[in-house]
């Protein structure tokens, strides 16, 4: 860059217009005269270009390194879990140690039942709280506190939900049960449902709400007939995400629902107040066993669990796409 | 009426703290604060201390956070800067399809697909990661870890050999588990940097990486930091993967290959068989874990809220 025409020095006696004339004189000649274009080209001999390219390669390599284990998990699941998968696996009871065959039908049923109970508890509670948050004035102290505590609850350790349900339900009712497991799961589902339904409801255009009130609807009618139906796809996304999370949780079930080798209705009648099997706890228990059959069952159960969780997630995402299109 | 339900969330949070706190009172009376720095856990002699567990929790989480952050932010940069789309575009250009109505959309599609897949991986249950760690990671890394121990055993980090579960496999799997969280939040923060800042930096002649390091990362730093703190909260409270991989040995150690224990793993392993005497003690340990995670989570929520407030103020 050394042979570029130097800028004229501004001498003290120059007036402003004289200086501008000097500049114009240079500009009329040829503004690019003396610029060495080779200097401007991207060249690896220049440290800043080389550094830029190097960092690009480093970031690419690091991303690939991060993605390999993530996808290796899925690959191992399909490979080791898929080998064993069969219809019998999904319908039979878990085998005793050293016994061959068996399945985890009761664990699938137990997971479904506990998640269903937890959903029944959390959906009304969470959606109505979401309605409250979306309707509350922006400076409301209570709304701020509720929003903050649900954000903090999002990161609540799942094992502590189990500890809570153990203290509050298991000790009180005197035994491990599906209900205690469901309540522990519902603590983990609640914040997701509250936060997603709040954002879904506050995305409903204000004119719809105003039109409804203008036509003489009461507040409750507006909520039931206008806000909730319009926000339904967004709320359902949140519910599906919460269900997907709850289905995979192990820690809160370890000492609330415990585990069982039998069907829930094995005593002749259906009873939710007894220890209940779940897929996640089955994976944990069987992975620690020294028997090959059990370990293989754990892999197959992990594959089934991941497929269930991912399908629930994808359904949830398809709901949110509907909302965007509206 | 919704007023009542909203109050319920605050009530629930208070109830969670009170319930665990009240059940812990007998243990607190008996062992006091000494519980926090006792090193022995022996139910037969009624001696309980959780210093190794507190240390193990913080040690594994911080190490996992370190690796998770480096790789997670790198992946977020890769995804937000459009590197992948660019690479696909170049490949299409080679076969002269880059403006084809179908193939021309491929660069954006692959980017969106990868982003969605990483977000989906955050939904894989932790017990599955634990299973993978137990049967795939540990056999895979064991020879390398023992080679390191043989050659560099004098170095405190490698002072024991890896005979099975241990801190290093736990950290490895934990870092992979928190990576999608960090990547997703950091990517959101990077994408929401106003485009005019990037344009201004390019206009001043900055190279791409001068723009990233000098403009984009500092502007998005609050959002990224909030994501890191939330991931830290998740790592602290993570139970199953650690209970399966950390080895559950009541040991106070810095060695990466030694088994150790964490608070959450202690709860998961001891609660199902706990006697009436042990339960208040475990509740006390749960209270300690609750205190640590609440502090981290509240801090993270406040940082993210500030970051969001700053972004909307612009």
Coordinates of C-alpha atoms in Angstrom, one line a residue, chain B residues 5 9 21 36 89 123 148 161 184 212 237 251-252:
Chain B
X5 CA -54.3 -21.4 39.4
X9 CA -47.3 -22.4 40.7
X21 CA -36.8 -28.9 54.2
X36 CA -21.4 -30.7 54.6
X89 CA -24.1 -24.6 -2.4
X123 CA -35.0 -34.8 23.9
X148 CA -2.4 -42.3 29.6
X161 CA -6.5 -46.4 36.1
X184 CA -29.7 -24.2 20.6
X212 CA -17.5 -13.1 14.6
X237 CA -29.2 -32.0 38.6
X251 CA -14.1 -40.9 47.2
X252 CA -12.7 -37.4 47.2

